[in-house]
Amino acid sequence: MGSQKRDYDVLEIVPKWEITKIYLRCLLANFTILLKWLYESVKCKVNPTAIMRRTIERTDFPNKPPIFMTDTNLGRHSYVKLENTKLHFVEAGSRSNPIVLLLHGFPDCWFGWRYQIPELTHYFHVIALDLKGFNDSDKPHWRFEYTPKKVCEDLRKFLIAISAKSVSIIGHDLGATIGWLFAHTNPEMVDKFVSVSTPHPNLLWDNLPKSSPFNRNWLEFVQLPMLPEMELKHTADKLLRRCHSHVTKEKLYLSGTNGTLTNNLMEAYLYSFCQTDDWRGPLNYYRNFLFYRVRDGEILQCPCLIITGNDDRFYKLESVVKSSEFCENFIIKIIEQCGRAPHQEMAAEFNSTLLKFLIGKKFSQKPTEVQATQARGLVGRMFGGIGTVANNTVKLGNNLRETYAFANPLSNVPNFMIKG
């Protein structure tokens, strides 16, 4: 127990004055939403056609998951119960292989890794987890169930339940934030860590672009319970389509039992976030994580891959690149013409980079000598990262250059998994 306590001592809470300021702004934001609702209510009573227009514009959310969310084409659906919380996950690949744990972002679920699971199963036992509060995992209502310490402890217990002594973690967005925290608090259980489009927690919360739908104003608004959930349910379709705008460009998935092909991937997200309770768990992460930082001087010792798109409007590129300051051994990869979800938007290039990092020469067909990053400052990191956009190379930090090699792009991604 003593060692566990020391591990979680790397987390610290922001000053009380900052907490007070956040809650004052939260009250103001929620009061503004109440005034908006009051105005809309009065308008509907005065103008009945407004009710008709809202009814026409309303999105019909599916009441059952699409077939590709429940079949076993991507993997076996399994559950683990931890005390009072049941977690759903999809597993694929041989259980004798090393384990890769996939942690999705917000708003997403295990299905967000649909392009990585088939590739990783050639080398790993893949676990694509529905985070607590998401999709088919249990959704505890209480806020304290989502503190960083509680979330990391649940993740540690989950790994013990599936007999995993250590894993490689790949996280996107909220899943990457959890991955950063877990790697800091449970370093002995993390072999390698991949952060997808997500800055380190110490750089995340105070550096959000105003253009992001999840900017600082949004974070302050969602701190109070109930009202934000109701507002998000009301605007769910618009928000989901903004976050997953690339989905409409993806190729087809099987729809129904007649074997027809349609692009109905949005059904997965509309189903996963169709109820008020579907938003409560995700929001509870932000009601806790916003107030925590990693203690100064804490550096991850495991090999880290930081990968992002050069056109991400949700997080600042500078913050993502600067996150390498919290890693002893790191690689930075910036994918060209890509937004916040490179693992979905540019799956083939992402998978190639990922497998080169995870298994090195086993995946390499034509090893190429790679030079190590010389500059540890932000300017050096930024120019090194931007260079990857120009010449499609990867810069390395410290001790990784001996084990890392280039590979040819993937050629065996299933046709239905590749975007045209």
Short mmCIF file of C-alpha atoms in Angstrom, two decimals:
data_model
loop_
_atom_site.label_atom_id
_atom_site.label_comp_id
_atom_site.label_asym_id
_atom_site.label_seq_id
_atom_site.Cartn_x
_atom_site.Cartn_y
_atom_site.Cartn_z
CA MET A 1 0.00 0.00 0.00
CA GLY A 2 2.88 2.37 0.72
CA SER A 3 4.24 2.12 -2.82
CA GLN A 4 0.75 2.74 -4.26
CA LYS A 5 0.42 5.88 -2.16
CA ARG A 6 3.77 7.17 -3.37
CA ASP A 7 2.69 6.52 -6.96
CA TYR A 8 -0.47 8.60 -6.62
CA ASP A 9 1.42 11.34 -4.82
CA VAL A 10 2.69 12.38 -8.25
CA LEU A 11 -0.78 13.92 -8.76
CA GLU A 12 -1.58 17.28 -7.19
CA ILE A 13 -4.64 19.53 -7.10
CA VAL A 14 -4.61 23.05 -8.55
CA PRO A 15 -4.74 26.00 -6.09
CA LYS A 16 -8.04 26.74 -4.35
CA TRP A 17 -8.32 30.20 -5.89
CA GLU A 18 -8.29 28.65 -9.36
CA ILE A 19 -10.99 26.16 -8.36
CA THR A 20 -13.14 29.02 -7.06
CA LYS A 21 -12.69 30.99 -10.27
CA ILE A 22 -13.74 27.98 -12.37
CA TYR A 23 -16.93 27.43 -10.37
CA LEU A 24 -17.90 31.11 -10.53
CA ARG A 25 -17.60 31.03 -14.31
CA CYS A 26 -19.51 27.75 -14.31
CA LEU A 27 -22.45 29.36 -12.51
CA LEU A 28 -22.51 32.21 -15.00
CA ALA A 29 -22.42 29.80 -17.99
CA ASN A 30 -25.25 27.65 -16.61
CA PHE A 31 -27.34 30.74 -15.86
CA THR A 32 -26.90 31.81 -19.49
CA ILE A 33 -28.14 28.41 -20.70
CA LEU A 34 -31.19 28.67 -18.44
CA LEU A 35 -32.01 32.05 -19.96
CA LYS A 36 -31.66 30.52 -23.42
CA TRP A 37 -34.06 27.71 -22.53
CA LEU A 38 -36.54 30.20 -21.05
CA TYR A 39 -36.41 32.26 -24.25
CA GLU A 40 -37.01 29.17 -26.41
CA SER A 41 -39.91 28.08 -24.18
CA VAL A 42 -41.59 31.49 -24.47
CA LYS A 43 -40.98 31.56 -28.23
CA CYS A 44 -42.64 28.16 -28.65
CA LYS A 45 -45.71 29.31 -26.73
CA VAL A 46 -45.98 32.54 -28.70
CA ASN A 47 -45.14 30.96 -32.06
CA PRO A 48 -46.46 27.35 -32.42
CA THR A 49 -44.64 26.94 -35.74
CA ALA A 50 -41.36 26.95 -33.77
CA ILE A 51 -42.43 23.69 -32.13
CA MET A 52 -43.19 22.18 -35.54
CA ARG A 53 -39.82 23.32 -36.91
CA ARG A 54 -37.96 21.81 -33.94
CA THR A 55 -39.85 18.54 -34.39
CA ILE A 56 -38.84 18.40 -38.06
CA GLU A 57 -35.18 19.15 -37.22
CA ARG A 58 -35.04 16.60 -34.40
CA THR A 59 -32.73 13.64 -34.93
CA ASP A 60 -34.14 10.16 -34.43
CA PHE A 61 -31.50 8.29 -32.45
CA PRO A 62 -31.29 4.52 -33.01
CA ASN A 63 -32.73 2.42 -30.18
CA LYS A 64 -30.43 -0.54 -30.85
CA PRO A 65 -26.77 -0.76 -31.86
CA PRO A 66 -25.84 -1.29 -35.53
CA ILE A 67 -24.89 -4.85 -36.37
CA PHE A 68 -21.15 -4.10 -36.67
CA MET A 69 -21.12 -3.01 -33.01
CA THR A 70 -22.32 -6.39 -31.76
CA ASP A 71 -20.93 -9.01 -34.15
CA THR A 72 -17.52 -10.64 -33.70
CA ASN A 73 -15.84 -9.49 -36.92
CA LEU A 74 -13.46 -7.25 -35.01
CA GLY A 75 -13.17 -9.35 -31.85
CA ARG A 76 -14.83 -11.10 -28.94
CA HIS A 77 -17.08 -9.05 -26.66
CA SER A 78 -16.19 -9.62 -23.01
CA TYR A 79 -16.88 -8.15 -19.58
CA VAL A 80 -15.00 -7.78 -16.31
CA LYS A 81 -16.70 -6.76 -13.07
CA LEU A 82 -14.64 -4.67 -10.65
CA GLU A 83 -16.43 -4.37 -7.33
CA ASN A 84 -19.55 -2.43 -8.40
CA THR A 85 -18.49 -1.51 -11.93
CA LYS A 86 -18.72 -3.75 -14.99
CA LEU A 87 -16.41 -2.91 -17.89
CA HIS A 88 -17.03 -3.98 -21.48
CA PHE A 89 -14.17 -4.62 -23.90
CA VAL A 90 -13.49 -6.23 -27.24
CA GLU A 91 -10.48 -8.54 -27.44
CA ALA A 92 -8.77 -10.03 -30.46
CA GLY A 93 -5.58 -11.89 -31.21
CA SER A 94 -3.78 -14.70 -29.41
CA ARG A 95 -3.81 -14.46 -25.63
CA SER A 96 -0.21 -15.69 -25.62
CA ASN A 97 0.94 -12.47 -27.30
CA PRO A 98 1.88 -9.24 -25.50
CA ILE A 99 -1.12 -7.09 -24.62
CA VAL A 100 -1.99 -3.77 -26.23
CA LEU A 101 -4.65 -1.75 -24.42
CA LEU A 102 -6.68 0.72 -26.53
CA LEU A 103 -8.33 3.64 -24.71
CA HIS A 104 -10.78 5.69 -26.78
CA GLY A 105 -11.55 9.38 -26.58
CA PHE A 106 -14.64 11.56 -26.13
CA PRO A 107 -17.20 11.28 -27.62
CA ASP A 108 -16.29 7.78 -28.77
CA CYS A 109 -16.19 4.13 -27.69
CA TRP A 110 -14.19 0.96 -28.39
CA PHE A 111 -15.35 1.07 -32.02
CA GLY A 112 -13.12 4.09 -32.59
CA TRP A 113 -10.22 1.60 -32.96
CA ARG A 114 -11.91 -0.26 -35.85
CA TYR A 115 -8.90 0.27 -38.15
CA GLN A 116 -6.23 -0.70 -35.61
CA ILE A 117 -7.66 -3.92 -34.15
CA PRO A 118 -7.23 -6.07 -37.33
CA GLU A 119 -3.61 -4.93 -37.78
CA LEU A 120 -2.51 -5.23 -34.17
CA THR A 121 -3.90 -8.75 -33.80
CA HIS A 122 -1.10 -10.08 -36.01
CA TYR A 123 1.38 -9.32 -33.23
CA PHE A 124 -0.58 -8.63 -30.03
CA HIS A 125 -3.45 -9.61 -27.80
CA VAL A 126 -5.61 -6.53 -28.35
CA ILE A 127 -7.96 -5.14 -25.69
CA ALA A 128 -10.24 -2.31 -26.87
CA LEU A 129 -11.90 -1.04 -23.70
CA ASP A 130 -15.13 0.90 -23.28
CA LEU A 131 -14.09 3.40 -20.62
CA LYS A 132 -16.19 3.50 -17.48
CA GLY A 133 -19.23 5.66 -18.21
CA PHE A 134 -19.19 4.93 -21.95
CA ASN A 135 -21.23 2.71 -24.25
CA ASP A 136 -21.68 -0.83 -22.81
CA SER A 137 -19.57 -0.31 -19.68
CA ASP A 138 -21.39 0.64 -16.49
CA LYS A 139 -22.13 4.34 -15.96
CA PRO A 140 -21.79 5.25 -12.27
CA HIS A 141 -23.60 8.52 -11.55
CA TRP A 142 -21.43 9.82 -8.75
CA ARG A 143 -18.71 12.28 -9.59
CA PHE A 144 -16.15 10.79 -7.20
CA GLU A 145 -16.12 7.60 -9.29
CA TYR A 146 -14.18 9.49 -11.97
CA THR A 147 -11.28 11.07 -10.08
CA PRO A 148 -7.85 10.43 -11.64
CA LYS A 149 -6.84 8.16 -8.76
CA LYS A 150 -10.08 6.15 -8.93
CA VAL A 151 -9.89 5.81 -12.72
CA CYS A 152 -6.23 4.71 -12.61
CA GLU A 153 -6.97 2.25 -9.80
CA ASP A 154 -9.87 0.78 -11.76
CA LEU A 155 -7.60 0.42 -14.78
CA ARG A 156 -4.93 -1.30 -12.66
CA LYS A 157 -7.52 -3.71 -11.25
CA PHE A 158 -8.85 -4.36 -14.74
CA LEU A 159 -5.37 -5.35 -15.95
CA ILE A 160 -4.94 -7.64 -12.96
CA ALA A 161 -8.35 -9.21 -13.70
CA ILE A 162 -7.27 -10.09 -17.25
CA SER A 163 -3.93 -11.43 -15.93
CA ALA A 164 -1.84 -8.65 -17.47
CA LYS A 165 1.36 -7.79 -15.63
CA SER A 166 2.16 -4.98 -18.05
CA VAL A 167 0.78 -3.61 -21.32
CA SER A 168 1.44 -1.13 -24.08
CA ILE A 169 -1.19 1.62 -23.92
CA ILE A 170 -2.55 3.50 -26.93
CA GLY A 171 -4.86 6.35 -26.02
CA HIS A 172 -6.73 9.01 -27.96
CA ASP A 173 -8.11 12.25 -26.50
CA LEU A 174 -9.60 11.43 -23.07
CA GLY A 175 -8.13 7.91 -23.31
CA ALA A 176 -4.69 9.42 -23.88
CA THR A 177 -5.13 11.71 -20.87
CA ILE A 178 -5.90 8.62 -18.79
CA GLY A 179 -2.90 6.92 -20.38
CA TRP A 180 -0.57 9.78 -19.40
CA LEU A 181 -1.83 9.65 -15.80
CA PHE A 182 -1.66 5.87 -15.60
CA ALA A 183 1.89 5.80 -16.96
CA HIS A 184 2.90 8.32 -14.28
CA THR A 185 1.14 6.54 -11.41
CA ASN A 186 1.70 2.90 -12.41
CA PRO A 187 4.94 2.94 -14.42
CA GLU A 188 5.71 -0.71 -13.74
CA MET A 189 2.58 -1.74 -15.68
CA VAL A 190 3.31 0.27 -18.86
CA ASP A 191 5.74 -1.13 -21.45
CA LYS A 192 5.17 1.56 -24.08
CA PHE A 193 2.78 4.49 -24.35
CA VAL A 194 1.22 6.09 -27.43
CA SER A 195 -0.56 9.43 -27.12
CA VAL A 196 -2.80 10.23 -30.09
CA SER A 197 -3.55 13.93 -30.66
CA THR A 198 -3.46 14.74 -26.94
CA PRO A 199 -1.12 16.95 -24.88
CA HIS A 200 0.22 15.97 -21.48
CA PRO A 201 -2.32 16.82 -18.70
CA ASN A 202 -0.06 19.63 -17.43
CA LEU A 203 -0.27 21.31 -20.84
CA LEU A 204 -3.81 20.38 -21.81
CA TRP A 205 -6.32 22.33 -19.79
CA ASP A 206 -4.80 25.82 -20.00
CA ASN A 207 -3.92 25.72 -23.71
CA LEU A 208 -7.14 24.78 -25.47
CA PRO A 209 -7.88 26.72 -28.69
CA LYS A 210 -11.02 28.84 -28.61
CA SER A 211 -12.18 27.20 -31.85
CA SER A 212 -12.43 23.79 -30.15
CA PRO A 213 -15.95 22.66 -29.18
CA PHE A 214 -14.36 21.51 -25.92
CA ASN A 215 -12.58 24.77 -25.12
CA ARG A 216 -12.09 26.36 -21.72
CA ASN A 217 -15.58 27.89 -21.69
CA TRP A 218 -17.09 24.45 -22.33
CA LEU A 219 -15.01 22.89 -19.54
CA GLU A 220 -16.23 25.50 -17.09
CA PHE A 221 -19.85 25.11 -18.22
CA VAL A 222 -19.96 21.32 -17.62
CA GLN A 223 -18.73 21.49 -14.02
CA LEU A 224 -22.25 21.58 -12.56
CA PRO A 225 -24.33 18.38 -12.85
CA MET A 226 -27.60 17.79 -14.73
CA LEU A 227 -27.94 20.91 -16.87
CA PRO A 228 -24.92 20.20 -19.13
CA GLU A 229 -26.14 16.62 -19.70
CA MET A 230 -29.55 17.89 -20.76
CA GLU A 231 -28.02 20.50 -23.07
CA LEU A 232 -25.66 17.97 -24.67
CA LYS A 233 -28.50 15.51 -25.27
CA HIS A 234 -30.40 18.33 -26.96
CA THR A 235 -27.45 19.20 -29.24
CA ALA A 236 -25.98 15.68 -29.51
CA ASP A 237 -26.41 15.22 -33.25
CA LYS A 238 -24.68 18.49 -34.10
CA LEU A 239 -21.79 17.86 -31.68
CA LEU A 240 -21.23 14.25 -32.78
CA ARG A 241 -21.18 15.18 -36.45
CA ARG A 242 -18.69 17.95 -35.75
CA CYS A 243 -16.40 15.63 -33.79
CA HIS A 244 -16.70 12.84 -36.37
CA SER A 245 -16.99 14.83 -39.57
CA HIS A 246 -14.48 12.49 -41.24
CA VAL A 247 -16.85 9.52 -40.81
CA THR A 248 -18.93 10.52 -43.83
CA LYS A 249 -15.82 10.10 -46.01
CA GLU A 250 -15.12 6.57 -44.84
CA LYS A 251 -15.99 3.52 -46.88
CA LEU A 252 -18.86 1.19 -46.26
CA TYR A 253 -19.85 -1.13 -43.45
CA LEU A 254 -22.36 -3.94 -43.53
CA SER A 255 -25.81 -2.75 -42.61
CA GLY A 256 -28.53 -5.21 -41.69
CA THR A 257 -28.90 -8.88 -42.55
CA ASN A 258 -29.44 -8.45 -46.29
CA GLY A 259 -25.74 -7.84 -46.92
CA THR A 260 -26.19 -4.33 -48.32
CA LEU A 261 -23.42 -1.79 -47.86
CA THR A 262 -24.09 1.69 -46.54
CA ASN A 263 -22.03 4.31 -44.77
CA ASN A 264 -23.88 4.11 -41.47
CA LEU A 265 -20.92 4.53 -39.12
CA MET A 266 -22.57 7.55 -37.49
CA GLU A 267 -25.21 5.18 -36.13
CA ALA A 268 -22.58 3.81 -33.74
CA TYR A 269 -22.05 7.24 -32.21
CA LEU A 270 -25.69 8.27 -32.26
CA TYR A 271 -26.58 5.05 -30.44
CA SER A 272 -23.75 5.39 -27.89
CA PHE A 273 -24.86 8.91 -26.91
CA CYS A 274 -28.62 8.82 -27.29
CA GLN A 275 -29.59 9.17 -23.60
CA THR A 276 -28.87 11.73 -20.90
CA ASP A 277 -27.00 9.07 -18.89
CA ASP A 278 -24.70 8.48 -21.86
CA TRP A 279 -23.27 11.97 -21.28
CA ARG A 280 -23.08 11.95 -17.48
CA GLY A 281 -20.14 9.55 -17.16
CA PRO A 282 -17.98 11.27 -19.81
CA LEU A 283 -18.66 14.69 -18.31
CA ASN A 284 -17.69 13.43 -14.85
CA TYR A 285 -14.15 12.83 -16.13
CA TYR A 286 -13.88 16.52 -17.02
CA ARG A 287 -15.42 17.49 -13.69
CA ASN A 288 -12.41 15.91 -12.01
CA PHE A 289 -9.45 15.85 -14.38
CA LEU A 290 -9.51 19.63 -14.90
CA PHE A 291 -8.32 20.14 -11.31
CA TYR A 292 -5.34 17.75 -11.33
CA ARG A 293 -1.76 18.10 -12.55
CA VAL A 294 1.32 15.88 -12.48
CA ARG A 295 3.93 17.05 -10.01
CA ASP A 296 6.83 18.99 -11.53
CA GLY A 297 9.88 16.92 -12.40
CA GLU A 298 8.04 13.66 -13.07
CA ILE A 299 9.29 12.10 -16.31
CA LEU A 300 8.00 8.96 -18.03
CA GLN A 301 10.74 6.37 -18.47
CA CYS A 302 8.87 4.06 -20.85
CA PRO A 303 9.23 4.62 -24.63
CA CYS A 304 6.58 7.08 -25.83
CA LEU A 305 5.12 7.85 -29.26
CA ILE A 306 3.35 11.19 -29.62
CA ILE A 307 1.38 11.22 -32.85
CA THR A 308 -0.98 13.90 -34.13
CA GLY A 309 -2.41 15.49 -37.26
CA ASN A 310 -1.16 18.80 -38.60
CA ASP A 311 -4.74 20.12 -38.92
CA ASP A 312 -6.11 19.34 -35.46
CA ARG A 313 -8.55 22.09 -34.40
CA PHE A 314 -9.19 20.59 -30.96
CA TYR A 315 -5.69 20.82 -29.44
CA LYS A 316 -2.76 23.09 -30.16
CA LEU A 317 0.10 21.48 -32.05
CA GLU A 318 2.56 23.33 -29.83
CA SER A 319 1.11 21.70 -26.70
CA VAL A 320 1.23 18.23 -28.23
CA VAL A 321 4.86 18.61 -29.30
CA LYS A 322 5.90 20.17 -26.00
CA SER A 323 4.49 17.12 -24.19
CA SER A 324 7.72 15.33 -25.09
CA GLU A 325 9.33 17.25 -22.21
CA PHE A 326 7.60 14.78 -19.91
CA CYS A 327 9.17 11.77 -21.68
CA GLU A 328 12.70 10.42 -21.35
CA ASN A 329 12.46 8.38 -24.58
CA PHE A 330 10.10 9.72 -27.20
CA ILE A 331 9.14 9.85 -30.86
CA ILE A 332 7.08 12.66 -32.38
CA LYS A 333 5.11 11.97 -35.55
CA ILE A 334 2.91 14.52 -37.32
CA ILE A 335 0.60 13.16 -40.00
CA GLU A 336 -0.06 15.42 -42.95
CA GLN A 337 -3.57 16.56 -43.96
CA CYS A 338 -5.10 15.06 -40.84
CA GLY A 339 -7.31 16.34 -38.02
CA ARG A 340 -8.00 15.19 -34.48
CA ALA A 341 -8.40 11.46 -35.26
CA PRO A 342 -5.39 10.28 -37.32
CA HIS A 343 -6.11 6.65 -36.37
CA GLN A 344 -9.39 6.95 -38.29
CA GLU A 345 -8.70 9.63 -40.90
CA MET A 346 -5.31 8.29 -42.07
CA ALA A 347 -5.48 4.72 -40.81
CA ALA A 348 -2.86 3.14 -43.09
CA GLU A 349 -0.15 5.70 -42.28
CA PHE A 350 -1.07 5.72 -38.62
CA ASN A 351 -0.93 1.91 -38.38
CA SER A 352 2.41 1.81 -40.13
CA THR A 353 3.92 4.31 -37.69
CA LEU A 354 2.31 2.54 -34.75
CA LEU A 355 3.62 -0.91 -35.64
CA LYS A 356 7.11 0.41 -36.32
CA PHE A 357 7.12 1.88 -32.83
CA LEU A 358 5.64 -1.16 -31.08
CA ILE A 359 7.58 -3.98 -32.74
CA GLY A 360 10.46 -2.24 -34.53
CA LYS A 361 12.51 -4.38 -36.90
CA LYS A 362 9.97 -7.20 -36.96
CA PHE A 363 7.76 -4.92 -39.02
CA SER A 364 10.54 -3.27 -41.00
CA GLN A 365 11.21 -4.45 -44.55
CA LYS A 366 13.84 -1.86 -45.41
CA PRO A 367 15.54 -0.58 -42.24
CA THR A 368 16.76 2.95 -42.56
CA GLU A 369 19.16 4.77 -40.29
CA VAL A 370 17.40 7.42 -38.26
CA GLN A 371 19.05 10.41 -36.62
CA ALA A 372 18.26 11.28 -33.03
CA THR A 373 16.69 14.58 -32.06
CA GLN A 374 19.42 16.89 -30.82
CA ALA A 375 17.40 19.79 -29.43
CA ARG A 376 15.47 19.27 -26.20
CA GLY A 377 13.90 22.76 -26.24
CA LEU A 378 10.48 23.58 -27.65
CA VAL A 379 11.88 25.26 -30.78
CA GLY A 380 13.92 22.19 -31.62
CA ARG A 381 10.95 19.92 -31.02
CA MET A 382 8.65 22.06 -33.14
CA PHE A 383 11.01 22.26 -36.10
CA GLY A 384 11.75 18.56 -35.79
CA GLY A 385 8.03 17.81 -35.71
CA ILE A 386 7.22 20.11 -38.60
CA GLY A 387 9.96 18.42 -40.56
CA THR A 388 8.02 15.20 -40.32
CA VAL A 389 5.21 16.81 -42.26
CA ALA A 390 7.56 17.81 -45.05
CA ASN A 391 9.55 14.61 -45.49
CA ASN A 392 7.38 12.01 -43.73
CA THR A 393 10.16 11.01 -41.33
CA VAL A 394 10.07 10.56 -37.58
CA LYS A 395 12.36 12.23 -35.07
CA LEU A 396 13.59 10.24 -32.12
CA GLY A 397 14.41 11.15 -28.54
CA ASN A 398 17.40 9.87 -26.58
CA ASN A 399 17.73 6.08 -26.47
CA LEU A 400 15.20 4.89 -29.04
CA ARG A 401 17.28 5.22 -32.19
CA GLU A 402 18.89 1.80 -31.74
CA THR A 403 15.60 -0.07 -31.81
CA TYR A 404 13.51 1.90 -34.28
CA ALA A 405 13.40 1.31 -38.03
CA PHE A 406 11.24 2.45 -40.92
CA ALA A 407 8.76 0.26 -42.75
CA ASN A 408 6.81 0.31 -45.95
CA PRO A 409 3.15 1.46 -45.75
CA LEU A 410 0.60 -1.17 -44.85
CA SER A 411 -0.58 -3.30 -47.73
CA ASN A 412 -2.83 -5.75 -45.95
CA VAL A 413 -5.50 -3.50 -44.45
CA PRO A 414 -8.90 -4.99 -45.45
CA ASN A 415 -10.50 -3.11 -48.33
CA PHE A 416 -13.59 -2.24 -46.35
CA MET A 417 -11.38 -0.63 -43.71
CA ILE A 418 -9.57 1.77 -46.06
CA LYS A 419 -10.91 5.17 -46.99
CA GLY A 420 -11.11 6.07 -50.63
#
